């Protein structure tokens, strides 16, 4: 069967074709994934530690502020009582001055016929 049909089949060169380079040849850029993961974990841990320390400090300041208010209450109440007494004495003096021409008027006497204490509901500034 050595009939030749007018063409010759293409054959590989002797020794074969050279290998096809299909792999990516990229240089290693940056650090590995484990290093990045470790760094992110360390940064997050440090951040959570700082948030926790800030919360402890904030709680301590809140407690200190509350105790400061508790300890200053008697001073504020005493100051308020002194101011109320001063205003009451000034109102009594004004009443005496205004009603001096009316005989039998008792300045400071309650208009209610009761022995029960009734504080003034009108505050004169």
Coordinates of N, CA, C and O in Angstrom, one line a residue:
X1 N 0.8 -1.2 0.0 CA 0.0 0.0 0.0 C 0.9 1.2 0.0 O 0.7 2.1 0.8
X2 N 1.6 1.2 -0.8 CA 2.5 2.4 -0.8 C 2.0 3.3 -1.9 O 2.8 3.8 -2.7
X3 N 0.8 3.5 -1.9 CA 0.3 4.5 -2.9 C 0.4 5.9 -2.3 O 0.1 6.1 -1.1
X4 N 0.9 6.7 -3.0 CA 1.2 8.1 -2.6 C 0.1 8.9 -3.2 O 0.0 9.0 -4.5
X5 N -0.6 9.7 -2.5 CA -1.8 10.4 -3.0 C -1.4 11.9 -3.2 O -2.3 12.7 -3.3
X6 N -0.2 12.2 -3.3 CA 0.2 13.6 -3.6 C 0.4 14.5 -2.4 O 0.6 15.6 -2.6
X7 N 0.3 14.0 -1.2 CA 0.6 14.8 -0.1 C 1.4 14.0 0.9 O 1.3 12.8 1.0
X8 N 2.1 14.7 1.8 CA 2.8 14.1 2.8 C 2.3 14.5 4.2 O 2.1 15.7 4.4
X9 N 2.1 13.6 5.1 CA 1.5 14.0 6.4 C 2.5 14.7 7.2 O 3.7 14.3 7.2
X10 N 2.0 15.8 7.9 CA 2.9 16.5 8.8 C 3.2 15.6 10.0 O 2.3 15.1 10.7
X11 N 4.4 15.5 10.4 CA 4.8 14.7 11.6 C 5.6 15.6 12.5 O 6.2 16.6 12.1
X12 N 5.6 15.3 13.8 CA 6.4 16.1 14.7 C 7.9 16.0 14.4 O 8.3 15.0 13.8
X13 N 8.6 17.0 14.8 CA 10.1 16.9 14.5 C 10.7 15.8 15.3 O 10.1 15.4 16.3
X14 N 11.8 15.3 14.9 CA 12.5 14.3 15.7 C 12.8 14.8 17.1 O 13.3 15.8 17.3
X15 N 12.4 14.0 18.1 CA 12.6 14.4 19.5 C 11.4 15.1 20.1 O 11.3 15.3 21.2
X16 N 10.4 15.4 19.3 CA 9.1 16.0 19.7 C 9.2 17.5 19.9 O 10.2 18.1 19.7
X17 N 8.0 18.0 20.0 CA 7.9 19.4 20.2 C 8.3 19.8 21.7 O 8.3 18.9 22.6
X18 N 8.7 21.0 21.9 CA 9.1 21.4 23.2 C 7.8 21.6 24.1 O 6.8 21.8 23.5
X19 N 8.0 21.5 25.4 CA 6.8 21.6 26.3 C 6.2 23.0 26.2 O 6.9 24.0 26.1
X20 N 4.9 23.0 26.3 CA 4.1 24.3 26.4 C 4.2 24.8 27.8 O 3.8 24.1 28.8
X21 N 4.6 26.1 27.9 CA 4.6 26.7 29.2 C 3.3 27.4 29.6 O 2.9 28.4 29.0
X22 N 2.5 26.7 30.4 CA 1.2 27.1 30.7 C 1.1 27.6 32.2 O 0.0 28.2 32.6
X23 N 2.1 27.4 33.0 CA 2.0 27.8 34.4 C 2.3 29.3 34.5 O 3.1 29.8 33.8
X24 N 1.6 29.9 35.5 CA 1.8 31.3 35.8 C 3.1 31.4 36.6 O 3.4 30.8 37.5
X25 N 4.0 32.3 36.1 CA 5.3 32.5 36.8 C 5.2 33.9 37.4 O 5.8 34.9 37.0
X26 N 4.5 34.0 38.6 CA 4.3 35.3 39.2 C 5.2 35.4 40.4 O 5.3 34.4 41.2
X27 N 5.9 36.5 40.7 CA 6.7 36.6 41.9 C 5.9 36.6 43.1 O 4.7 37.1 43.1
X28 N 6.4 36.2 44.3 CA 5.7 36.3 45.5 C 5.7 37.7 46.0 O 6.7 38.4 46.1
X29 N 4.4 38.2 46.2 CA 4.3 39.6 46.6 C 3.7 39.7 48.0 O 2.7 39.2 48.3
X30 N 4.4 40.4 48.9 CA 3.9 40.6 50.2 C 4.1 39.4 51.1 O 4.7 38.4 50.7
X31 N 3.5 39.5 52.3 CA 3.6 38.4 53.2 C 2.5 37.4 53.0 O 1.5 37.6 52.3
X32 N 2.6 36.2 53.7 CA 1.7 35.2 53.5 C 0.3 35.4 54.2 O 0.2 36.3 55.0
X33 N -0.6 34.6 53.9 CA -1.9 34.8 54.5 C -2.0 34.5 56.0 O -2.7 35.2 56.7
X34 N -1.2 33.6 56.5 CA -1.1 33.3 57.9 C -0.6 34.5 58.7 O -1.1 34.9 59.8
X35 N 0.4 35.2 58.1 CA 1.0 36.4 58.7 C -0.1 37.5 58.8 O -0.3 38.2 59.8
X36 N -0.8 37.7 57.7 CA -1.8 38.8 57.6 C -3.0 38.4 58.6 O -3.4 39.3 59.4
X37 N -3.4 37.2 58.7 CA -4.4 36.8 59.6 C -4.0 37.0 61.0 O -4.7 37.5 61.9
X38 N -2.7 36.6 61.4 CA -2.2 36.8 62.7 C -2.2 38.3 63.1 O -2.5 38.7 64.2
X39 N -1.7 39.1 62.1 CA -1.7 40.6 62.4 C -3.0 41.2 62.7 O -3.2 41.9 63.6
X40 N -4.0 40.8 61.8 CA -5.4 41.3 62.0 C -5.9 40.8 63.4 O -6.6 41.6 64.1
X41 N -5.7 39.6 63.7 CA -6.1 39.0 65.0 C -5.5 39.8 66.2 O -6.2 40.2 67.1
X42 N -4.2 40.1 66.1 CA -3.5 40.8 67.1 C -4.1 42.2 67.2 O -4.3 42.7 68.4
X43 N -4.3 42.9 66.1 CA -4.9 44.3 66.2 C -6.3 44.3 66.7 O -6.6 45.1 67.6
X44 N -7.1 43.3 66.4 CA -8.5 43.2 66.9 C -8.4 42.9 68.4 O -9.2 43.5 69.2
X45 N -7.5 42.1 68.8 CA -7.4 41.8 70.3 C -7.0 43.0 71.0 O -7.6 43.3 72.1
X46 N -6.0 43.7 70.5 CA -5.6 45.0 71.2 C -6.8 46.0 71.2 O -7.0 46.6 72.3
X47 N -7.5 46.1 70.1 CA -8.7 47.0 70.1 C -9.7 46.7 71.1 O -10.2 47.5 71.9
X48 N -10.0 45.4 71.2 CA -11.0 44.9 72.2 C -10.5 45.2 73.7 O -11.3 45.5 74.5
X49 N -9.2 45.0 73.9 CA -8.6 45.2 75.2 C -8.8 46.7 75.5 O -9.1 47.1 76.7
X50 N -8.5 47.6 74.5 CA -8.6 49.0 74.8 C -10.1 49.4 75.1 O -10.3 50.3 75.9
X51 N -11.0 48.9 74.3 CA -12.4 49.1 74.6 C -12.8 48.7 76.0 O -13.5 49.4 76.7
X52 N -12.4 47.5 76.4 CA -12.7 47.0 77.7 C -12.1 48.0 78.8 O -12.8 48.3 79.8
X53 N -10.9 48.4 78.6 CA -10.2 49.3 79.6 C -11.0 50.6 79.6 O -11.2 51.2 80.7
X54 N -11.4 51.1 78.5 CA -12.2 52.4 78.4 C -13.5 52.2 79.1 O -14.0 53.1 79.8
X55 N -14.2 51.1 79.0 CA -15.4 50.8 79.7 C -15.2 50.8 81.2 O -16.1 51.3 81.9
X56 N -14.1 50.2 81.6 CA -13.9 50.2 83.1 C -13.7 51.6 83.6 O -14.2 52.0 84.6
X57 N -12.9 52.4 82.8 CA -12.6 53.8 83.3 C -13.9 54.6 83.3 O -14.2 55.4 84.2
X58 N -14.8 54.4 82.2 CA -16.0 55.1 82.2 C -16.9 54.8 83.3 O -17.6 55.6 83.9
X59 N -17.0 53.5 83.7 CA -17.8 53.0 84.8 C -17.3 53.6 86.1 O -18.1 54.1 86.9
X60 N -16.0 53.7 86.3 CA -15.4 54.3 87.5 C -15.7 55.8 87.6 O -16.0 56.3 88.6
X61 N -15.6 56.5 86.4 CA -15.9 57.9 86.4 C -17.4 58.1 86.8 O -17.8 59.1 87.4
X62 N -18.3 57.3 86.2 CA -19.7 57.4 86.5 C -20.0 57.2 88.0 O -20.8 57.9 88.6
X63 N -19.3 56.2 88.6 CA -19.5 55.9 90.0 C -19.0 57.1 90.8 O -19.6 57.5 91.8
X64 N -17.8 57.6 90.4 CA -17.3 58.8 91.1 C -18.2 60.0 91.0 O -18.4 60.7 92.0
X65 N -18.8 60.2 89.9 CA -19.7 61.4 89.7 C -20.9 61.2 90.5 O -21.4 62.1 91.2
X66 N -21.4 59.9 90.6 CA -22.6 59.7 91.4 C -22.3 59.9 92.9 O -23.2 60.5 93.6
X67 N -21.2 59.5 93.4 CA -20.8 59.7 94.8 C -20.6 61.2 95.1 O -20.9 61.6 96.2
X68 N -20.1 61.9 94.1 CA -19.9 63.3 94.3 C -21.2 64.0 94.5 O -21.4 64.9 95.3
X69 N -22.2 63.6 93.6 CA -23.5 64.2 93.8 C -24.2 63.8 95.1 O -24.8 64.7 95.7
X70 N -24.0 62.6 95.5 CA -24.6 62.1 96.8 C -24.0 62.9 97.9 O -24.7 63.4 98.8
X71 N -22.7 63.2 97.9 CA -22.0 63.9 99.0 C -22.3 65.4 99.0 O -22.1 66.0 100.0
X72 N -22.7 65.9 97.9 CA -22.9 67.4 97.8 C -24.4 67.7 98.1 O -24.7 68.9 98.3
X73 N -25.3 66.7 98.2 CA -26.7 67.0 98.4 C -26.9 67.7 99.7 O -27.7 68.7 99.7
X74 N -26.3 67.4 100.9 CA -26.6 68.1 102.1 C -26.2 69.6 102.0 O -26.9 70.5 102.5
X75 N -25.1 69.9 101.3 CA -24.7 71.3 101.1 C -25.7 72.0 100.3 O -26.1 73.1 100.6
X76 N -26.2 71.4 99.2 CA -27.2 72.0 98.4 C -28.5 72.3 99.1 O -29.2 73.3 98.9
X77 N -28.9 71.3 99.9 CA -30.2 71.4 100.7 C -30.0 72.6 101.7 O -31.0 73.4 101.9
X78 N -28.9 72.7 102.4 CA -28.6 73.7 103.3 C -28.7 75.1 102.7 O -29.3 76.0 103.2
X79 N -28.1 75.2 101.5 CA -28.1 76.4 100.8 C -29.5 76.8 100.3 O -29.9 78.0 100.4
X80 N -30.2 75.8 99.9 CA -31.6 76.1 99.5 C -32.5 76.5 100.7 O -33.3 77.4 100.6
X81 N -32.2 75.9 101.9 CA -32.9 76.3 103.1 C -32.6 77.7 103.5 O -33.5 78.5 103.9
X82 N -31.3 78.1 103.4 CA -30.9 79.5 103.8 C -31.5 80.5 102.8 O -32.0 81.5 103.2
X83 N -31.6 80.1 101.5 CA -32.2 81.0 100.5 C -33.7 81.2 100.8 O -34.2 82.3 100.8
X84 N -34.4 80.1 101.1 CA -35.8 80.1 101.4 C -36.0 81.0 102.7 O -37.0 81.8 102.7
X85 N -35.2 80.8 103.7 CA -35.4 81.6 104.9 C -35.1 83.1 104.7 O -35.9 84.0 105.1
X86 N -34.1 83.4 103.9 CA -33.8 84.8 103.5 C -35.0 85.4 102.7 O -35.4 86.5 103.0
X87 N -35.5 84.7 101.8 CA -36.7 85.2 101.1 C -37.9 85.4 102.0 O -38.7 86.3 101.8
X88 N -38.1 84.4 102.9 CA -39.3 84.5 103.8 C -39.1 85.8 104.7 O -40.1 86.5 104.9
X89 N -37.9 86.0 105.2 CA -37.7 87.2 106.1 C -37.9 88.5 105.3 O -38.5 89.5 105.8
X90 N -37.4 88.5 104.0 CA -37.6 89.7 103.2 C -39.1 89.9 102.9 O -39.6 91.0 102.9
X91 N -39.8 88.8 102.6 CA -41.3 89.0 102.3 C -42.0 89.5 103.6 O -42.9 90.3 103.5
X92 N -41.6 89.0 104.8 CA -42.2 89.4 106.0 C -41.9 90.9 106.2 O -42.8 91.7 106.7
X93 N -40.7 91.4 106.0 CA -40.4 92.8 106.1 C -41.2 93.6 105.1 O -41.7 94.7 105.5
X94 N -41.3 93.2 103.9 CA -42.2 93.9 102.9 C -43.6 94.0 103.4 O -44.3 95.0 103.3
X95 N -44.1 92.9 103.9 CA -45.5 92.9 104.4 C -45.7 93.8 105.6 O -46.7 94.6 105.6
X96 N -44.7 93.9 106.5 CA -44.8 94.8 107.6 C -44.8 96.3 107.1 O -45.5 97.1 107.6
X97 N -44.0 96.5 106.1 CA -43.9 97.9 105.6 C -45.2 98.3 104.9 O -45.6 99.4 105.0
X98 N -45.7 97.4 104.1 CA -46.9 97.7 103.3 C -48.1 97.8 104.2 O -49.0 98.7 104.1
X99 N -48.3 97.0 105.3 CA -49.5 96.9 106.1 C -49.3 97.7 107.4 O -50.1 97.5 108.3
X100 N -48.4 98.6 107.5 CA -48.1 99.3 108.7 C -49.3 100.2 109.1 O -49.5 100.6 110.2
X101 N -50.1 100.7 108.1 CA -51.2 101.6 108.3 C -52.5 100.9 108.7 O -53.5 101.6 109.0
X102 N -52.5 99.6 108.7 CA -53.7 98.9 109.1 C -53.6 98.3 110.5 O -52.8 97.4 110.8
X103 N -54.4 98.9 111.5 CA -54.2 98.4 112.8 C -54.8 97.0 113.0 O -55.7 96.6 112.3
X104 N -54.1 96.2 113.8 CA -54.6 94.9 114.1 C -54.0 93.8 113.1 O -54.3 92.6 113.2
X105 N -53.3 94.3 112.1 CA -52.7 93.4 111.1 C -51.5 92.7 111.6 O -50.6 93.5 112.1
X106 N -51.4 91.4 111.7 CA -50.2 90.7 112.1 C -49.5 90.2 110.9 O -49.9 89.4 110.2
X107 N -48.3 90.8 110.8 CA -47.5 90.4 109.6 C -46.9 89.0 109.8 O -46.5 88.6 110.9
X108 N -47.0 88.2 108.8 CA -46.5 86.8 108.9 C -47.5 85.8 109.4 O -47.3 84.6 109.3
X109 N -48.7 86.3 109.8 CA -49.7 85.3 110.3 C -50.4 84.7 109.1 O -50.7 85.3 108.1
X110 N -50.6 83.4 109.3 CA -51.2 82.6 108.2 C -52.7 83.1 108.0 O -53.4 83.4 108.9
X111 N -53.1 83.1 106.8 CA -54.5 83.4 106.4 C -55.4 82.3 106.7 O -56.6 82.4 106.6
X112 N -54.8 81.1 106.9 CA -55.6 79.9 107.2 C -55.8 79.7 108.7 O -54.8 79.9 109.4
X113 N -56.9 79.3 109.1 CA -57.2 79.0 110.5 C -56.9 77.6 110.8 O -57.8 76.8 111.0
X114 N -55.6 77.2 110.8 CA -55.2 75.9 111.0 C -53.9 75.9 111.7 O -53.1 76.8 111.5
X115 N -53.7 74.8 112.5 CA -52.4 74.7 113.2 C -51.4 73.9 112.3 O -50.2 73.8 112.7
X116 N -51.9 73.4 111.2 CA -51.0 72.7 110.3 C -50.1 73.6 109.5 O -50.5 74.6 109.1
X117 N -48.9 73.2 109.3 CA -47.9 74.0 108.5 C -48.3 73.9 107.0 O -48.5 72.8 106.5
X118 N -48.4 75.1 106.4 CA -48.7 75.1 105.0 C -47.6 76.1 104.4 O -47.6 77.2 104.7
X119 N -46.7 75.5 103.6 CA -45.7 76.4 103.0 C -46.3 77.3 102.0 O -47.4 77.1 101.4
X120 N -45.6 78.4 101.7 CA -46.0 79.3 100.7 C -46.0 78.7 99.4 O -45.0 78.0 99.0
X121 N -47.0 78.9 98.6 CA -47.1 78.3 97.3 C -46.7 79.4 96.2 O -46.4 79.0 95.1
X122 N -46.6 80.6 96.7 CA -46.2 81.7 95.8 C -44.8 82.1 96.2 O -44.6 82.5 97.3
X123 N -43.9 82.1 95.3 CA -42.5 82.5 95.5 C -42.3 83.9 94.9 O -42.5 84.0 93.7
X124 N -41.9 84.8 95.7 CA -41.6 86.2 95.2 C -40.2 86.2 94.9 O -39.3 86.0 95.8
X125 N -39.8 86.5 93.7 CA -38.4 86.6 93.3 C -37.9 88.0 93.5 O -38.4 89.0 93.4

